[in-house]
Coordinates of C-alpha atoms and ligand atoms in Angstrom, one line a residue:
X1 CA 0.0 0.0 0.0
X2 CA 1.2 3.3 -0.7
X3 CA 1.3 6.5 1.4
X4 CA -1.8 7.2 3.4
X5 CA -2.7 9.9 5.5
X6 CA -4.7 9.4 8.6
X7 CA -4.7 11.1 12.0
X8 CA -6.6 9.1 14.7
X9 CA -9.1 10.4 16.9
X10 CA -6.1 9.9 19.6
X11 CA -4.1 12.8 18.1
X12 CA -1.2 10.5 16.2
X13 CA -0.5 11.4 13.3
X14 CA 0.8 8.5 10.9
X15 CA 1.7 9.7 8.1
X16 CA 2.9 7.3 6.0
X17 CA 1.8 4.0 5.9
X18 CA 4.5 0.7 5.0
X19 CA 3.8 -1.6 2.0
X20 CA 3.2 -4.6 3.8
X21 CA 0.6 -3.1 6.5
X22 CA -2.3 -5.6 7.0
X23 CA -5.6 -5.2 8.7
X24 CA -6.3 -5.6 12.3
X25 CA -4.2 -8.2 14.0
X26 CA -4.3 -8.4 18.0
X27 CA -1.6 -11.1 17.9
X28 CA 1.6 -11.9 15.2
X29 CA 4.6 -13.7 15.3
X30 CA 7.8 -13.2 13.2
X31 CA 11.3 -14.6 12.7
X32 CA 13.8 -13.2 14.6
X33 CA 16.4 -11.8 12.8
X34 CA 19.7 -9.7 14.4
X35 CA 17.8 -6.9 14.4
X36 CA 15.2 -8.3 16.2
X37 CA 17.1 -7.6 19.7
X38 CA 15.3 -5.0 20.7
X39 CA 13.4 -4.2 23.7
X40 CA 9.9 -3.4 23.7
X41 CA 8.0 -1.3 26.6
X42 CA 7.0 2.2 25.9
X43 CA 4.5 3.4 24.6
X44 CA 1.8 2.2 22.0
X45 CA 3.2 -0.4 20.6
X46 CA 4.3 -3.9 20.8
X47 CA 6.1 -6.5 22.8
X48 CA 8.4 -9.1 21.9
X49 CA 9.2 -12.1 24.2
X50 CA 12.0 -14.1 22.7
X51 CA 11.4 -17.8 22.8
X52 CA 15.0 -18.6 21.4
X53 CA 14.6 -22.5 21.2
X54 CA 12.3 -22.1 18.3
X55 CA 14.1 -18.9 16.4
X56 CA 10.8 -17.2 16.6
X57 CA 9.6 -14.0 18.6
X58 CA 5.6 -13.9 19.7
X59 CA 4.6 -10.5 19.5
X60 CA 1.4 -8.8 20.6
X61 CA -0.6 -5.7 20.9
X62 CA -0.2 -3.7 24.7
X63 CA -1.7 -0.8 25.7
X64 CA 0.5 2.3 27.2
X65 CA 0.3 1.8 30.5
X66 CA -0.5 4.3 33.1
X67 CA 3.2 5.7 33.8
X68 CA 3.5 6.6 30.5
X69 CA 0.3 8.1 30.4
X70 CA 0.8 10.3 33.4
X71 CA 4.5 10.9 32.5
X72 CA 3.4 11.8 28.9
X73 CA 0.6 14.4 30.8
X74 CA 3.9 16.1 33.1
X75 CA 5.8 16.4 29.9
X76 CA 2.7 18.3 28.0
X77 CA 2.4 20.6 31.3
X78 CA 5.8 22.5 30.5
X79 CA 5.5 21.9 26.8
X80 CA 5.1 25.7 26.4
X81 CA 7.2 26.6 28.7
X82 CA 10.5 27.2 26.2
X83 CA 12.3 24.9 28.4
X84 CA 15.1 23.0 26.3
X85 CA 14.7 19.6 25.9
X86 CA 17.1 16.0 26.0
X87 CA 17.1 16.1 22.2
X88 CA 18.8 19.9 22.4
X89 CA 21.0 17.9 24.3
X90 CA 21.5 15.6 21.5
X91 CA 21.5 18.6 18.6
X92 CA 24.7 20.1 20.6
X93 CA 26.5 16.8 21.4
X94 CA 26.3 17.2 24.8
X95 CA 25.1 13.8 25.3
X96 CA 25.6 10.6 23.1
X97 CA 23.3 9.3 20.2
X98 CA 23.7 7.0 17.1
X99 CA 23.3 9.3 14.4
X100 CA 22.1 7.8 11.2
X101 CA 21.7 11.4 9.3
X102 CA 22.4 14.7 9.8
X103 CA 22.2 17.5 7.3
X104 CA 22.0 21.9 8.0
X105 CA 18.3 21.4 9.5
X106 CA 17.7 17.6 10.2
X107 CA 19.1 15.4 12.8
X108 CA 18.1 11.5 12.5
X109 CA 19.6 9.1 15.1
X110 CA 18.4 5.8 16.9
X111 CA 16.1 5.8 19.3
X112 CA 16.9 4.5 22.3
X113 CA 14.1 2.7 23.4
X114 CA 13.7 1.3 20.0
X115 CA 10.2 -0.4 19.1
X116 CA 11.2 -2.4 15.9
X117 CA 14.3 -3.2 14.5
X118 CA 15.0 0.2 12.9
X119 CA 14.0 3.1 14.8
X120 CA 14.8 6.2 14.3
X121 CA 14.0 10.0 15.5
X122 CA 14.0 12.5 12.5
X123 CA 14.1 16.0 14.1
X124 CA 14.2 19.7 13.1
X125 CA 17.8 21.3 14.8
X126 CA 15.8 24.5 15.3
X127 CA 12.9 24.2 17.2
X128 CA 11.2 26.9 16.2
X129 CA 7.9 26.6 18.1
X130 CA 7.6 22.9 16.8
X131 CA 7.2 21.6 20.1
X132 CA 4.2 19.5 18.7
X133 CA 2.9 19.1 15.0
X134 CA 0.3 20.5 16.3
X135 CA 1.5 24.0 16.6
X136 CA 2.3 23.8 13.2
X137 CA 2.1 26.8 11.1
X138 CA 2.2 27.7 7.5
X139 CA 6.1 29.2 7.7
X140 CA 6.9 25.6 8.8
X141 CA 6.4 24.4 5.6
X142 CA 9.8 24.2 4.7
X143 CA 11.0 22.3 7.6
X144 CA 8.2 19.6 7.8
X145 CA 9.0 18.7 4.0
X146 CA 12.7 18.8 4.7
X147 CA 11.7 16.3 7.4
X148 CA 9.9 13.8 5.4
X149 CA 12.2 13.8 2.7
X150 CA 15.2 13.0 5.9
X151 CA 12.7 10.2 7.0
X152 CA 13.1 8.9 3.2
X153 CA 16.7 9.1 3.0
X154 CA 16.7 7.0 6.6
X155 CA 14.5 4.5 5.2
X156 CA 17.1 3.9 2.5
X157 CA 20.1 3.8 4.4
X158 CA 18.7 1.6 6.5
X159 CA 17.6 -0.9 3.5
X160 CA 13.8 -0.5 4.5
X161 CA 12.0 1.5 1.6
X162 CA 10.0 -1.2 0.7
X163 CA 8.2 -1.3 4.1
X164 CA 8.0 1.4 7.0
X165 CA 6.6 3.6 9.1
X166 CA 6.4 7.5 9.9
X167 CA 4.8 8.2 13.6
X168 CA 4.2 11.1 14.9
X169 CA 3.1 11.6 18.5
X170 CA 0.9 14.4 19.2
X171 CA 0.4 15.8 22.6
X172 CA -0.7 13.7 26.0
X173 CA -3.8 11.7 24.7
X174 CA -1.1 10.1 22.1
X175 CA 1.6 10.0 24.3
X176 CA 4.2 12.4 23.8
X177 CA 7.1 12.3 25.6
X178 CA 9.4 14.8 24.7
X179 CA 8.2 18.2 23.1
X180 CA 10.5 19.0 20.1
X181 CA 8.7 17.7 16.9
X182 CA 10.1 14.9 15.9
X183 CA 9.3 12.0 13.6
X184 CA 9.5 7.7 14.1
X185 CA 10.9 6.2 11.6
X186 CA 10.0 2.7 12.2
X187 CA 10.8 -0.6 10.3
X188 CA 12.6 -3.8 9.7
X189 CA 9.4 -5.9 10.8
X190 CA 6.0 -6.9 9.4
X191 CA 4.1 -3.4 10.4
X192 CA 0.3 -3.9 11.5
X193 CA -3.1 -1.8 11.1
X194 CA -4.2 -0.6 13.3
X195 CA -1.9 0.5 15.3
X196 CA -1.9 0.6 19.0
Ligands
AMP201 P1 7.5 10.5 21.9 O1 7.0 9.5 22.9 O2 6.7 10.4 20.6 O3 7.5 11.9 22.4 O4 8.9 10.0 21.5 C1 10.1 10.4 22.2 C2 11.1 9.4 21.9 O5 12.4 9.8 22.3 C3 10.9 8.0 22.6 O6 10.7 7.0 21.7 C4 12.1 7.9 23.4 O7 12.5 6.5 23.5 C5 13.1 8.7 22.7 N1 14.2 9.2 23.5 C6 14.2 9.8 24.7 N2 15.4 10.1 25.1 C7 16.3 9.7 24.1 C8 17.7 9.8 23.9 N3 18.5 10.3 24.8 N4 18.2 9.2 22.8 C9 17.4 8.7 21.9 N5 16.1 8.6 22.0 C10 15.5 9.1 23.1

């Protein structure tokens, strides 16, 4: 399937949908592969329990739980509040990450909490009042397409183009953590509709 554009009634944004994406599954398995060793427990999404013996990872559909609800409701109270956050840290080096891209305006490394075999953060290195897509305005323009076209390029180094997704979390009722736009890049695993 090709692109599709869909916000949920939740307030994420996904913006682009993989080409392998099938309806509603609660429950899915999958070979494990290398990149498969990743851990699984934030929030939306999926976990993996390894059952080694057979090669094979059972994966199902959890729910964010209610820490990261509250702690994704703290982080939305100061979202206004022009306070720097841990990926400003990241723009100025001033703490490690794996960068995968990095042009003038765009900054793309790993997450590190990743929820699929390739995950990474695309951000704008200027804020700019992007805390959220949804402040969005229209001199932004620029910025959010230079960030889609950064989550392509990822999607190629990283051997994925032919299956992956584009998250964006949007506020507390979507669970957003850290307030500095930023788009998942998400991949290298069989991607299910609808997501959590
Ligand atoms: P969201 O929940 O959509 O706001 O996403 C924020 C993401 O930032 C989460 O997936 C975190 O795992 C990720 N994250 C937080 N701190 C770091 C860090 N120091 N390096 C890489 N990713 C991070």
């Amino acid at each position: 399937m090709a692109a599709a554009a869909a916000a949920s009634s939740s307030g994420s944004f996904f913006i682009l949908r993989g080409a392998y994406a099938t309806a509603t599954a609660t429950a899915a398995s999958l070979k494990a592969s290398p990149r498969t060793a990743f851990s699984l427990f934030s929030p939306h999404r999926l976990r993996l329990s390894p059952t080694p013996s057979l090669s094979r990872r059972s994966v199902s559909y959890v729910r964010a739980t209610g820490n990261e609800e509250d702690a994704a409701k703290a982080a939305a109270a100061t979202a206004d509040s022009g306070a720097s956050t841990i990926f400003d840290k990241i723009i100025n080096k001033e703490i490690p990450s794996t960068i995968v891209y990095e042009d003038d305006k765009v900054l793309a490394f790993r997450d590190v909490n990743p929820q699929a075999p390739v995950h990474v953060l695309v951000i704008p290195k200027l804020r700019d009042g992007l805390t959220q897509l949804g402040k969005a305005e229209e001199r932004h323009g620029n910025i959010l397409g230079r960030l889609m076209y950064a989550a392509k390029i990822v999607a190629e180094k990283e051997g994925i183009l032919d299956g992956f997704r584009v998250v964006i979390n949007n506020g507390p009722g979507a669970c957003q953590s850290v307030y500095h736009l930023h788009l998942h890049v998400l991949g290298g695993r069989q991607m299910k509709w609808p997501p959590g």
